[in-house]
Amino acid sequence: MSMKLSSKIELLPRLGKTTAKRLQYLGIQTIEDLVWYFPFRYEDFSQIRPIRDVQDGDMVTIHGQIEIIASRRSRRQRKVLVEAIINDNSGQMKVVWFNQPYIAKTLKQGEYVYFSGKVEVNNYGTQLLNPDYEKEKAHQDNVHTARIVPVYSLTAGLTEKQLRYFISLAVPLIKNIEENLPPEIISTAKIMSLSDALLNIHFPKDYETLKLAKQRLSFQEMFIVQYLIKKARADLQNNNSIAMKFLEKPTKEFVDRLPFKLTNDQKKAAWEIIQGIGQEKPMNRLLEGDVGSGKTIVVALSMLNVARNGYVAIMMAPTEILAVQHYKNFVKLYQKEKLSIGLLTRSRKEINGEKVTAKKLQEAIDNQEMQIIVGTQALIQDKVKLKDLGLVIIDEQHRFGVKQRKTLIDKEQNLIPHFLSMTATPIPRSLALALYGDLELSIIKELPANRKPIISRLVEEINRDKAYQFTREQITVGRQAFVICPLIDPSDKLGVKSVTEVYERLSKDVFPDLRVKMLHGKLKADEKNQIMQDFYDKKYDILVSTSVIEVGIDVPNATIMMIEGADRFGLAQLHQFRGRVGRGEHQSYCLIFTDNTSQKTLERLKFFVSTKDGFALAEKDLQLRGAGDVYGVKQSGLPDLKLADLSDINLIKKVQDAAGLFIEKYKLKDYSALERMVEKQEITLHFE
Ligand code: ADP
Ligand code: MG
């Protein structure tokens, strides 16, 4: 039987159907998948200790000969015990295993064996409890003992020892894995070869080598990201955009009509965007600004300029509710501008506040009657034929990447619209630039002056009733409240359980007389939207929800944001929740709860309640937790990396240099080994 990297794992000895299923659950189907399944930590059993030196509580490896081994049933617990006496010439000690009767048959008197485990000294003397063991074999490396031992995440029914064994069988094939980076990159960046790195990530020779292995694998993850970005960009650079003239007069008139003065940050961001769309080179910009910082006006200014240049601006929102909200906003904002504004979602089509048919809407597009169209993903789906697109704005939807942008290319004229993405997620400039390289960035930091800061409090458990009482008072005078619940149980990915618990308690015990509603990820999109709409329409007083409402509808009447299990959220995320209130004229409050009493946690949460600057919170979060955790890989569109740390600026710089070199040399011609690696590591970019 010859085993290849592409062979199914079922080819491995001692791997039956059931085990194969379990491995599949971990995403492992082939031998190669095993190779790419990395340990999440290591146990250091590399030092072999003489029995004479071991002490209570030590994690040790002993290399000794078995003098006696036997199994018996323990009297009290009726468990099977296997007991052995081992001798290593420095001394003797007892080894005990519970409930593993087969060991008495596997290990035999007189054999030399490695044992790795924990030492316990008690009335019975010194013993080693439930150690991993491994017989001494000539010319073969140890897997489970007497080395730095890898520890993998498991799934039910699979043991560390099994998985480690299977991976050890795959290891000899690692040398057949093709190097995916060109030799000049490897030598310039001074990194380990791929096969050495893979070998040592599983069975490291020593800690130094392990570090180099991790470095190499992080490097390549990051390299793939940079490669994908550059490649995607290069693709788009073959197209030009229309340079939109800055039309000072209508812009100024529009600004003058606003009931407020723009903040300095708004002016600056608006100007950056207007200049960006004034170029023939396609703009690719990210507009960041805290919730309530007034991004809408900023983009409204640029849309106005596009419209006055005779082109169409579209804005895409992640949900229908949000799209409708933007649309209504724009209809109002542009009242005096004589612009036609359309709405296009799956179920709703409107022009200037009036319902129309899909056909009518298409006609308006074809006849160039509409300058601004707001909608959902439905906007870029095949059925509608957009025309004369000058600017595409994506609100809170980072998954709109190059692929989607490409669908907007006007093939006849080889034109692509300018592109602006907006988000309330504060991504520190350093990180954004490192990750997205030449992506242009506009940041609104300052909130409009009239904004009442949200009062934030970390509520101690003894004051919970007071918080509820306060909430009740707010509701009595007509306000509404959000209650956010964390995911408690990792198996409950949609958070149904924790929300249900809180919902039951609030609706039955605490607020039986109020209208309490529950929202979680398991509901269908339509149901979720309906609940949000009803909440907006004041049909409920309290909305108990998972983080699904994080980016969502504006409910100016809501003044209370309660967050349960606040320690389970990152600071940036807490800040997003907080931004759901304080959107109207009323003073708003953010009340957070935790049952975690660790000093570190409390400090983190206190920092949150005392800081209102989202960027400061994000920066702090980044230091404390790393980028993937802070931005939640899925929703932010950050690449999902196993090893590389997105806040490791040094690594990013090194990789960017290398990627530059690579692009120069290979001119982005497909480098097949790298392409395969892109697939293998399943790194996708949602937002380039
Ligand atoms: P976000 O950045 O969250 O999208 P919006 O654009 O929705 O913020 O603005 C929030 C609210 O603040 C809106 O009601 C808007 O009219 C108002 N607003 C925007 N800019 C200013 C300003 N400079 N001064 C006062 N209010 C403003
Ligand atoms: Mg907004």
XYZ file of C-alpha atoms and ligand atoms in Angstrom:
716
model
C 0.000 0.000 0.000
C 1.551 3.215 -1.031
C 0.333 6.266 0.759
C 0.236 9.658 -0.848
C -0.558 13.085 0.522
C -3.785 12.995 -1.398
C -4.759 9.579 -0.017
C -7.855 9.321 2.093
C -7.152 8.954 5.788
C -8.956 5.608 5.781
C -5.756 4.154 4.360
C -4.022 4.629 7.686
C -3.697 1.659 10.010
C -6.061 1.594 12.998
C -8.312 4.106 11.358
C -11.800 2.762 10.832
C -14.993 4.316 9.588
C -15.993 5.804 12.929
C -12.663 7.462 13.490
C -12.637 8.740 9.924
C -15.979 10.401 10.595
C -14.629 12.044 13.687
C -11.599 13.333 11.836
C -13.815 14.626 9.090
C -15.575 16.627 11.694
C -12.261 18.402 12.222
C -12.011 19.021 8.524
C -9.532 16.199 7.963
C -10.169 13.935 5.003
C -6.811 13.333 3.450
C -3.319 12.716 4.707
C -2.449 16.219 3.635
C -5.242 17.610 5.789
C -3.612 15.896 8.738
C -0.373 17.638 7.937
C -2.139 21.002 7.941
C -3.947 20.351 11.191
C -1.725 22.209 13.632
C -1.361 21.716 17.382
C -2.735 24.512 19.513
C -0.160 24.010 22.229
C 2.729 21.804 23.297
C 3.690 19.862 26.372
C 7.345 19.828 27.209
C 8.373 16.286 27.981
C 11.715 16.660 26.318
C 13.840 16.309 29.431
C 14.150 12.783 30.697
C 14.363 12.869 34.453
C 15.988 10.342 36.746
C 13.398 8.862 39.111
C 15.562 9.862 42.042
C 14.971 13.582 41.228
C 11.221 13.725 40.672
C 9.013 15.728 42.977
C 5.347 16.062 43.707
C 3.475 17.901 40.965
C 6.232 17.671 38.314
C 5.346 16.952 34.695
C 8.091 14.542 33.739
C 9.314 11.950 31.322
C 10.872 8.845 32.810
C 12.742 6.269 30.807
C 12.750 3.008 32.682
C 12.366 -0.731 32.607
C 9.183 -2.416 33.699
C 9.807 -4.669 36.667
C 6.270 -5.756 37.338
C 2.972 -4.938 35.702
C -0.482 -6.168 36.654
C -4.098 -5.117 36.662
C -6.610 -5.383 39.467
C -10.024 -4.134 40.357
C -10.033 -1.433 42.976
C -12.179 -2.429 45.904
C -14.007 0.740 46.551
C -14.573 2.269 43.170
C -14.715 -0.962 41.219
C -12.433 0.501 38.621
C -9.724 -1.387 36.863
C -6.293 -0.286 37.926
C -3.132 -1.147 36.080
C -0.080 -0.813 38.271
C 3.551 -1.129 37.342
C 6.868 -0.687 39.035
C 9.532 0.860 36.883
C 13.236 1.189 37.422
C 15.678 3.527 35.710
C 18.831 2.702 37.677
C 18.473 5.923 39.685
C 15.446 4.578 41.503
C 12.117 2.857 41.378
C 8.640 4.231 41.150
C 5.083 3.161 40.770
C 2.968 3.938 37.720
C -0.811 3.772 37.873
C -3.450 3.892 35.162
C -7.174 3.974 35.770
C -9.631 2.248 33.505
C -7.183 1.306 30.816
C -6.953 -2.451 31.437
C -5.389 -3.131 28.021
C -2.167 -1.496 29.169
C -1.399 -4.539 31.285
C -1.338 -6.515 28.040
C 0.475 -3.936 25.928
C 3.393 -3.361 28.232
C 5.417 -6.326 29.382
C 7.813 -7.024 32.161
C 11.389 -6.268 31.150
C 10.524 -3.774 28.428
C 12.093 -0.323 28.275
C 9.419 2.325 28.067
C 9.081 6.134 28.134
C 6.433 7.514 30.462
C 5.269 11.122 30.412
C 2.893 12.436 33.014
C 2.395 13.995 36.375
C 4.137 12.930 39.561
C 2.151 12.538 42.745
C 3.650 11.927 46.138
C 1.221 10.599 48.738
C 0.953 8.034 51.503
C 1.552 5.248 49.024
C 4.829 6.777 47.951
C 5.860 8.404 44.707
C 3.827 7.537 41.665
C 3.156 8.582 38.105
C -0.552 8.910 37.281
C -2.077 7.975 33.926
C 1.073 8.788 31.983
C 1.335 8.551 28.230
C 3.758 5.789 27.414
C 5.792 4.711 24.472
C 7.986 1.715 24.035
C 11.562 2.302 23.133
C 12.092 1.561 19.485
C 15.364 1.430 17.656
C 15.861 4.061 14.953
C 12.536 5.727 15.477
C 11.626 9.023 17.026
C 9.259 9.292 19.900
C 5.812 10.668 19.328
C 4.055 10.826 22.666
C 6.848 11.058 25.203
C 10.394 12.254 25.793
C 10.010 15.226 23.500
C 8.054 18.420 23.021
C 4.682 16.806 22.536
C 2.030 18.454 20.355
C -1.475 18.909 21.729
C -4.311 19.152 19.197
C -7.889 20.233 19.568
C -10.055 17.185 19.501
C -13.607 16.181 18.932
C -15.746 13.740 20.896
C -14.504 10.176 20.731
C -11.023 11.034 19.548
C -8.005 11.000 21.874
C -4.819 13.018 21.749
C -2.857 9.847 21.496
C -4.834 8.646 18.481
C -4.619 11.907 16.612
C -0.945 12.294 17.402
C -0.358 8.785 16.146
C -2.166 9.421 12.862
C -0.282 12.627 12.343
C 2.996 10.871 13.058
C 2.140 8.463 10.256
C 1.598 11.369 7.899
C 4.860 13.018 8.833
C 7.155 10.994 6.551
C 5.198 12.322 3.592
C 5.836 15.929 4.525
C 9.069 15.875 2.562
C 6.943 15.441 -0.576
C 5.133 18.685 0.030
C 5.995 21.176 -2.592
C 7.678 24.385 -1.484
C 5.227 27.147 -2.217
C 7.478 30.161 -2.050
C 10.198 30.844 -4.568
C 13.780 30.288 -3.356
C 14.738 33.960 -3.549
C 11.955 34.862 -1.119
C 13.017 32.144 1.274
C 16.595 33.283 1.252
C 15.865 37.008 1.417
C 13.367 36.670 4.215
C 15.586 34.088 5.931
C 12.791 31.668 6.604
C 12.674 27.936 7.004
C 11.593 25.668 4.167
C 7.950 24.656 4.136
C 8.634 20.990 4.797
C 10.880 21.719 7.755
C 8.283 24.061 9.141
C 5.472 21.548 8.805
C 7.579 18.848 10.369
C 8.530 20.993 13.308
C 5.130 22.480 13.904
C 3.998 18.949 14.779
C 7.085 17.395 16.250
C 9.481 20.180 17.095
C 13.103 19.358 17.638
C 13.332 22.069 20.290
C 11.660 25.348 21.131
C 13.954 27.404 18.961
C 13.087 25.322 15.928
C 9.421 25.479 16.819
C 9.611 29.238 16.840
C 11.182 29.257 13.401
C 8.528 26.868 12.146
C 5.751 29.108 13.408
C 7.475 32.105 11.879
C 7.677 30.454 8.532
C 4.038 29.383 8.548
C 2.843 32.783 9.748
C 4.954 34.395 7.079
C 3.345 32.375 4.380
C -0.190 32.965 5.605
C 0.459 36.643 5.559
C 2.232 36.330 2.231
C -0.812 34.710 0.723
C -2.925 37.583 1.977
C -0.614 40.151 0.412
C -0.414 38.144 -2.776
C -4.191 37.972 -3.054
C -4.547 41.662 -2.394
C -1.951 42.640 -4.962
C -3.331 40.272 -7.501
C -6.872 41.482 -7.007
C -5.774 45.077 -7.246
C -3.767 44.482 -10.374
C -6.838 43.018 -11.992
C -8.840 46.137 -11.319
C -6.107 48.504 -12.343
C -6.681 47.743 -15.968
C -9.828 49.793 -15.735
C -10.304 53.498 -15.427
C -13.010 55.413 -13.695
C -14.776 58.596 -14.630
C -13.149 61.597 -13.007
C -16.002 63.397 -11.252
C -15.639 67.134 -11.312
C -15.983 68.865 -8.002
C -18.988 71.119 -8.320
C -18.492 73.743 -5.710
C -21.736 75.666 -5.973
C -24.283 72.856 -5.539
C -22.092 71.302 -2.871
C -21.963 74.512 -0.913
C -25.695 75.109 -1.268
C -26.397 71.642 -0.006
C -24.133 72.082 2.988
C -25.624 75.466 3.772
C -29.105 73.987 3.880
C -28.159 71.421 6.500
C -29.624 72.131 9.937
C -26.170 71.751 11.485
C -22.544 72.560 10.820
C -20.273 69.810 9.616
C -17.577 68.732 12.038
C -13.981 69.178 10.974
C -13.552 65.455 10.519
C -16.644 65.313 8.344
C -15.314 68.125 6.160
C -11.951 66.471 5.850
C -13.414 63.058 4.983
C -15.855 64.574 2.497
C -13.055 66.451 0.815
C -10.849 63.353 0.620
C -13.641 61.425 -1.043
C -14.488 64.200 -3.460
C -10.851 64.385 -4.459
C -10.696 60.618 -4.761
C -13.602 60.428 -7.170
C -12.089 63.351 -9.053
C -9.380 61.060 -10.428
C -9.443 58.723 -13.380
C -7.779 56.137 -11.237
C -10.519 54.152 -9.498
C -10.918 55.223 -5.907
C -10.811 52.441 -3.345
C -11.483 53.985 -0.002
C -12.627 53.009 3.434
C -14.575 55.517 5.479
C -14.384 54.748 9.161
C -16.364 56.555 11.775
C -18.001 55.730 15.002
C -21.700 55.130 15.075
C -23.368 58.534 15.009
C -20.310 60.325 13.700
C -22.276 61.421 10.665
C -20.956 59.305 7.822
C -24.211 59.576 5.926
C -23.844 63.261 5.234
C -20.297 62.746 4.108
C -21.263 60.188 1.526
C -24.337 62.207 0.590
C -21.998 64.999 -0.488
C -20.033 62.708 -2.754
C -23.188 61.175 -4.193
C -24.476 64.624 -4.963
C -21.335 65.392 -6.919
C -21.610 62.151 -8.849
C -25.237 62.897 -9.667
C -24.434 66.434 -10.797
C -21.732 65.019 -13.050
C -24.439 63.003 -14.762
C -23.620 59.623 -13.255
C -25.311 57.257 -10.866
C -24.297 56.525 -7.299
C -25.506 53.390 -5.594
C -25.417 52.493 -1.960
C -25.667 48.936 -0.774
C -26.658 48.038 2.785
C -26.492 44.626 4.442
C -30.207 44.381 5.212
C -33.458 45.645 3.839
C -34.228 47.625 6.969
C -30.962 49.466 6.729
C -31.415 50.076 3.032
C -34.875 51.500 3.624
C -33.527 53.664 6.392
C -30.794 55.098 4.183
C -33.238 55.561 1.354
C -35.717 57.515 3.467
C -32.855 59.562 4.779
C -31.676 60.454 1.302
C -35.140 61.263 0.026
C -35.384 63.778 2.841
C -31.844 65.080 2.519
C -32.078 65.644 -1.210
C -35.549 67.151 -1.145
C -34.363 70.455 -2.579
C -31.907 68.935 -5.022
C -34.350 67.616 -7.594
C -32.675 64.256 -7.589
C -34.466 61.005 -8.223
C -33.771 58.411 -5.608
C -34.590 54.769 -6.001
C -34.931 51.887 -3.604
C -34.260 48.357 -4.689
C -34.462 45.338 -2.441
C -35.778 41.884 -3.106
C -39.247 42.791 -1.979
C -39.425 46.572 -2.330
C -38.985 48.879 -5.260
C -39.611 52.600 -4.937
C -38.744 55.877 -6.533
C -38.886 59.048 -4.474
C -41.151 57.496 -1.871
C -43.536 55.809 -4.277
C -43.884 52.113 -4.887
C -43.041 51.029 -8.403
C -42.725 47.770 -10.291
C -39.377 46.243 -11.103
C -40.027 47.040 -14.722
C -40.668 50.678 -13.978
C -37.527 50.877 -11.928
C -35.484 49.378 -14.728
C -36.988 51.872 -17.139
C -35.984 54.709 -14.860
C -32.451 53.324 -14.855
C -32.402 52.908 -18.611
C -33.750 56.390 -19.226
C -31.194 57.853 -16.868
C -33.937 59.274 -14.694
C -32.480 58.176 -11.408
C -29.240 59.460 -9.934
C -29.151 57.627 -6.648
C -30.175 54.086 -5.912
C -30.144 52.543 -2.464
C -30.589 48.857 -1.945
C -29.425 45.524 -0.718
C -27.352 42.855 -2.446
C -30.277 42.661 -4.884
C -28.782 45.747 -6.515
C -25.927 43.885 -8.089
C -27.794 40.743 -8.936
C -28.314 39.926 -12.539
C -31.902 40.994 -12.942
C -31.241 44.695 -12.686
C -29.068 46.259 -15.323
C -27.321 49.217 -13.820
C -25.995 51.953 -16.061
C -23.614 54.884 -15.856
C -22.322 53.883 -12.478
C -19.967 56.448 -11.059
C -19.737 55.498 -7.423
C -20.530 52.436 -5.385
C -20.888 52.768 -1.642
C -21.008 49.747 0.575
C -22.292 50.192 4.080
C -21.088 47.754 6.732
C -20.580 44.920 4.380
C -17.016 43.976 4.111
C -17.695 40.889 2.134
C -18.036 43.011 -0.928
C -14.735 42.233 -2.546
C -13.004 42.364 -5.849
C -15.214 39.689 -7.326
C -18.305 41.767 -6.750
C -16.593 44.886 -7.953
C -15.681 43.145 -11.153
C -19.332 42.543 -11.885
C -19.719 46.309 -12.015
C -17.185 46.861 -14.755
C -18.629 48.457 -17.830
C -17.111 46.127 -20.401
C -17.739 48.305 -23.412
C -15.936 51.285 -22.063
C -13.620 49.434 -19.733
C -14.779 51.611 -16.858
C -15.198 50.736 -13.237
C -17.027 52.828 -10.664
C -15.241 54.456 -7.764
C -15.602 52.488 -4.625
C -16.243 53.539 -1.071
C -16.792 51.227 1.826
C -18.050 52.572 5.114
C -17.892 51.046 8.534
C -18.448 51.894 12.164
C -15.842 49.324 13.146
C -12.795 51.233 14.246
C -9.800 49.616 12.617
C -6.653 51.435 13.736
C -4.874 53.117 10.876
C -1.703 51.127 11.432
C -3.535 47.862 11.041
C -5.636 48.959 8.111
C -2.636 50.256 6.223
C -0.544 47.229 6.992
C -3.265 44.928 5.820
C -4.667 46.770 2.909
C -1.553 48.555 1.819
C -2.626 51.262 -0.553
C -6.285 51.273 0.416
C -7.191 54.869 1.052
C -8.571 55.647 4.432
C -10.773 58.424 5.760
C -11.483 58.562 9.445
C -14.113 60.538 11.324
C -13.104 60.569 14.938
C -15.024 63.453 16.306
C -18.730 63.219 17.131
C -21.056 66.147 16.397
C -20.931 68.599 19.249
C -24.587 68.323 20.158
C -24.209 64.653 21.015
C -24.893 63.736 24.640
C -22.268 61.227 25.657
C -23.745 57.887 26.577
C -23.472 57.235 30.281
C -21.790 53.868 30.772
C -21.697 51.851 33.964
C -20.340 48.514 35.055
C -23.192 47.295 37.265
C -22.344 45.070 40.187
C -24.582 42.105 40.768
C -26.022 43.589 43.974
C -27.226 46.551 41.945
C -28.912 44.531 39.239
C -32.376 45.246 40.613
C -31.650 48.931 40.636
C -30.632 48.726 36.993
C -33.911 46.981 36.209
C -35.816 49.569 38.190
C -34.092 52.310 36.220
C -34.925 50.570 32.970
C -38.530 50.357 34.016
C -38.574 54.104 34.675
C -37.191 54.799 31.231
C -39.769 52.560 29.630
C -42.521 54.205 31.647
C -41.665 57.532 30.107
C -41.766 55.961 26.669
C -38.216 54.797 25.969
C -37.026 51.323 24.920
C -34.199 49.019 25.947
C -31.846 46.504 24.372
C -30.450 43.546 26.290
C -27.497 41.800 24.658
C -26.525 38.264 25.643
C -23.239 36.531 24.914
C -22.765 33.055 23.522
C -22.217 30.958 26.586
C -22.089 27.495 25.219
C -19.696 27.044 22.299
C -21.960 24.391 20.827
C -24.737 26.953 20.761
C -23.271 29.037 17.992
C -26.422 31.002 17.401
C -26.809 31.934 21.036
C -30.313 30.586 21.308
C -29.766 29.162 24.758
C -28.426 32.171 26.563
C -30.907 34.541 24.986
C -33.756 32.217 25.880
C -32.651 32.081 29.496
C -32.434 35.834 29.856
C -35.637 36.310 27.915
C -37.543 33.924 30.162
C -36.301 35.637 33.280
C -37.028 39.139 32.064
C -40.401 38.433 30.514
C -41.714 36.243 33.341
C -40.065 37.466 36.534
C -38.695 40.951 36.071
C -40.918 42.664 33.538
C -44.027 40.474 33.227
C -46.105 43.552 32.473
C -43.857 44.874 29.710
C -43.541 43.823 26.114
C -40.337 41.829 25.873
C -39.186 40.242 22.618
C -36.380 37.875 21.753
C -34.047 37.952 18.746
C -31.327 35.452 17.849
C -29.348 34.068 14.975
C -31.514 31.042 14.431
C -34.430 33.093 13.187
C -34.822 33.566 9.472
C -33.664 36.860 8.039
C -37.235 37.921 7.366
C -38.285 37.196 10.927
C -35.317 39.111 12.278
C -36.095 42.072 10.085
C -39.724 42.017 11.129
C -38.785 41.988 14.816
C -36.406 44.895 14.323
C -39.038 46.797 12.404
C -41.613 46.149 15.132
C -39.169 47.262 17.773
C -38.530 50.388 15.784
C -42.294 50.906 15.588
C -42.412 50.681 19.403
C -44.374 47.448 19.479
C -41.937 46.130 22.099
C -40.331 47.764 25.105
C -37.364 45.478 25.501
C -35.464 43.536 22.889
C -33.352 40.657 24.198
C -30.838 39.696 21.554
C -27.580 38.048 20.656
C -24.946 40.082 18.906
C -26.979 39.902 15.679
C -28.120 43.452 16.223
C -24.555 44.677 16.333
C -24.700 46.426 13.049
C -28.210 47.430 12.544
C -31.084 49.689 12.513
C -31.203 53.061 14.121
C -33.770 53.119 16.934
C -33.540 56.685 18.254
C -36.121 55.949 20.921
C -33.980 53.292 22.599
C -31.994 54.726 25.490
C -30.836 51.669 27.391
C -28.276 49.146 26.279
C -27.782 46.362 28.802
C -25.039 43.862 28.105
C -24.936 40.549 29.941
C -21.650 38.673 30.287
C -19.819 41.738 29.038
C -16.449 40.092 29.672
C -17.176 37.735 26.806
C -17.116 40.542 24.293
C -14.182 42.533 23.069
C -13.981 46.244 23.787
C -14.578 47.187 20.177
C -17.631 45.004 20.090
C -19.005 46.432 23.327
C -18.530 49.820 21.792
C -20.566 48.773 18.768
C -23.407 47.699 21.028
C -23.220 50.931 22.921
C -23.562 52.785 19.655
C -27.028 51.309 19.191
C -28.334 53.826 21.735
C -27.790 57.552 22.036
C -29.037 58.053 18.504
C -31.878 60.353 19.378
C -32.455 63.387 21.512
C -32.657 61.475 24.805
C -29.877 60.837 27.265
C -28.833 57.198 26.844
C -27.195 54.611 29.044
C -25.039 51.557 28.608
C -25.196 49.160 31.549
C -22.839 46.226 31.474
C -22.832 43.130 33.683
C -20.281 40.437 34.354
C -19.887 37.533 36.719
C -16.184 37.354 36.032
C -14.278 38.780 38.954
C -10.723 38.562 37.674
C -8.798 41.763 38.139
C -7.780 41.886 34.495
C -11.335 41.554 33.272
C -12.616 44.233 35.576
C -9.867 46.590 34.490
C -10.705 45.976 30.860
C -14.390 46.650 31.466
C -13.648 49.748 33.504
C -11.546 51.019 30.657
C -14.559 50.512 28.431
C -16.982 52.441 30.615
C -14.552 55.309 30.998
C -13.581 55.588 27.310
C -15.846 56.822 24.574
C -13.322 56.916 21.745
C -13.876 53.835 19.607
C -10.384 53.955 18.154
C -8.779 54.031 21.585
C -10.874 51.013 22.529
C -9.939 49.205 19.344
C -6.269 49.899 19.871
C -6.447 48.593 23.422
C -8.381 45.565 22.293
C -5.803 44.837 19.659
C -3.057 44.856 22.257
C -5.013 42.620 24.554
C -6.499 40.123 22.155
C -5.073 40.288 18.651
C -6.847 41.253 15.475
C -8.821 38.115 14.672
C -10.564 38.192 18.025
C -11.153 41.892 17.972
C -12.809 42.100 14.614
C -14.438 38.718 14.448
C -12.969 37.352 11.290
C -16.266 36.732 9.531
C -17.970 40.016 9.958
C -14.959 42.203 9.448
C -13.691 40.421 6.401
C -10.244 40.101 7.881
C -8.541 36.998 6.583
C -8.919 34.025 8.866
C -5.363 33.144 9.761
C -4.368 30.190 11.863
C -1.002 31.352 13.024
C -0.145 34.804 11.862
C -1.032 37.654 14.138
C -2.602 40.489 12.226
C -1.280 43.013 14.673
C 2.292 41.863 14.207
C 3.405 44.906 12.289
C 6.974 43.649 11.919
C 5.827 40.490 10.253
C 3.493 42.413 7.972
C 6.298 44.756 6.910
C 8.616 41.869 6.192
C 5.943 40.139 4.176
C 5.044 43.240 2.240
C 8.669 43.639 1.203
C 8.812 40.040 0.121
C 5.527 40.282 -1.731
C 6.814 43.344 -3.550
C 9.888 41.429 -4.630
C 7.789 38.511 -5.706
C 5.385 40.587 -7.752
C 8.255 42.344 -9.455
C 9.958 39.134 -10.387
C 6.951 37.058 -11.358
C 4.752 39.882 -12.602
C 1.787 38.223 -10.935
C 1.873 35.376 -13.360
C 0.253 32.497 -11.635
C 2.728 30.871 -9.398
C 1.020 27.547 -9.198
C 2.451 26.299 -5.914
C 1.202 29.424 -4.243
C -2.196 29.183 -5.873
C -2.582 25.680 -4.553
C -1.624 26.937 -1.149
C -4.287 29.603 -1.349
C -6.815 26.836 -1.798
C -5.282 24.643 0.841
C -5.301 27.293 3.503
C -8.676 28.548 2.444
C -7.661 32.126 2.911
C -10.111 34.386 1.217
C -10.265 38.110 1.227
C -13.614 39.682 1.474
C -12.499 43.185 1.353
C -9.498 44.301 -0.597
P -23.373 57.250 11.207
O -21.962 57.655 11.109
O -23.638 56.341 12.355
O -23.902 56.703 9.928
P -25.307 59.244 10.714
O -24.774 59.741 9.458
O -26.466 58.328 10.669
O -24.158 58.565 11.548
O -25.600 60.505 11.638
C -26.226 60.364 12.862
C -27.115 61.570 13.127
O -26.326 62.736 13.334
C -28.026 61.893 11.994
O -29.282 62.192 12.531
C -27.409 63.117 11.340
O -28.374 63.948 10.758
C -26.748 63.793 12.497
N -25.564 64.578 12.152
C -24.650 64.296 11.221
N -23.671 65.219 11.204
C -23.972 66.119 12.155
C -23.346 67.319 12.632
N -22.204 67.757 12.110
N -23.933 67.982 13.637
C -25.079 67.526 14.170
N -25.727 66.422 13.766
C -25.186 65.715 12.775
Mg -25.038 55.026 9.501
